[in-house]
Every structure is written in C-alpha cells, then in structure tokens.
XYZ file of C-alpha atoms in Angstrom:
74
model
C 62.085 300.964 67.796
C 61.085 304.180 69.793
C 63.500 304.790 73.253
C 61.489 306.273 75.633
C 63.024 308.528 78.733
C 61.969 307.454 82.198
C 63.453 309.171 85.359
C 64.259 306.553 88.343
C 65.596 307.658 91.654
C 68.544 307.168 93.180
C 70.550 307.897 96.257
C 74.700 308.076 96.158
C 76.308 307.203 99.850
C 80.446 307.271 100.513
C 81.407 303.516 101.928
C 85.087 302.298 102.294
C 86.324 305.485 100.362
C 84.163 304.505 97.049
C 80.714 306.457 95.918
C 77.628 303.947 96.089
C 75.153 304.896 93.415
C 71.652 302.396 94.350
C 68.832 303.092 92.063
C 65.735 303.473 94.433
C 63.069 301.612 91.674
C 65.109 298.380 90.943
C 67.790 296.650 92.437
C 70.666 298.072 90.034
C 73.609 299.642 91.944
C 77.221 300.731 91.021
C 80.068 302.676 92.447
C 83.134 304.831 91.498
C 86.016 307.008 92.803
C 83.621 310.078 92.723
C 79.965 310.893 92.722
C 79.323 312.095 88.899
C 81.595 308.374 88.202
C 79.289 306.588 90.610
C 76.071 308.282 88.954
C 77.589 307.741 85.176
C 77.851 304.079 86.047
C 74.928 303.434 87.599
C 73.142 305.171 84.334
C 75.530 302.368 82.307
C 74.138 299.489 84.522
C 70.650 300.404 84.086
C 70.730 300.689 80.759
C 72.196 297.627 80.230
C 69.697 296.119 82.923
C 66.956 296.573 80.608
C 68.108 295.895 77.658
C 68.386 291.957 79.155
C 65.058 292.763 80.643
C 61.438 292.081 79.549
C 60.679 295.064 82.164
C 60.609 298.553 80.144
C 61.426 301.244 83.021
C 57.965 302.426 81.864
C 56.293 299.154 83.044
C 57.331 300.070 86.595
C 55.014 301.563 89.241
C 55.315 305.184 90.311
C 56.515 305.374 93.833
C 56.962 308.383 96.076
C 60.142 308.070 98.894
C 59.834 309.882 102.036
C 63.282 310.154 104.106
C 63.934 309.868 107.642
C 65.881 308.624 109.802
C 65.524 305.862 112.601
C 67.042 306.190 116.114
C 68.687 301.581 117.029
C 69.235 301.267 120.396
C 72.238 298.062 120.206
C-alpha cells in the first residue's frame, strides 16, 4: 500500500491553561501542556482518524480560510 502526504490546516488556541490543536478540514482536535505537544497529538489523532476511515485525506475538498474577526454586542 502507497501512504500518500496531504497537508490539513489547523489552528492551536490556549483554553483553561491547556493548548487546543483543531484541525480546520475535519472535525479531529487534541490538546497538550504545550503547543508542539498539542500539534504532535493532533498529528496522532488524525492519523489514527483515517486509518478507521473510508475518507483518504486526499478524498477531501481543497478549501481556502480567510481570518477575521467579528465585533458581539451581548
């Protein structure tokens, strides 16, 4: 069987003293005490993700992210 690389996106956020790793292309997060950690586990989770998947990170549609920010008046 030939592994192929695919790149997802991500975003890392601090909550509760704890790095959130959330993959940005499938709903796979994970955390740890530091960034790298958080990253490194997410990595773990996605891997394992697919391989219990009959999604191939290559089946997924590229997406482009634009950032922003949102002003809630509550």
């Amino acid at each position: 069987m030939i592994l192929m690389e695919c790149k997802l996106k991500y975003v890392v956020f601090s909550e509760d003293g704890i790095f959130v790793a959330r993959c940005l292309d499938v709903e796979v997060a994970s955390d740890g005490p530091t960034e790298k950690e958080a990253v490194a586990s997410l990595q773990e989770a996605l891997e394992l993700y697919f391989e219990r998947s009959e999604t191939r990170p290559t089946d997924l549609p590229p997406r482009t992210y634009q950032l922003g920010e949102v002003a809630v008046h509550a």
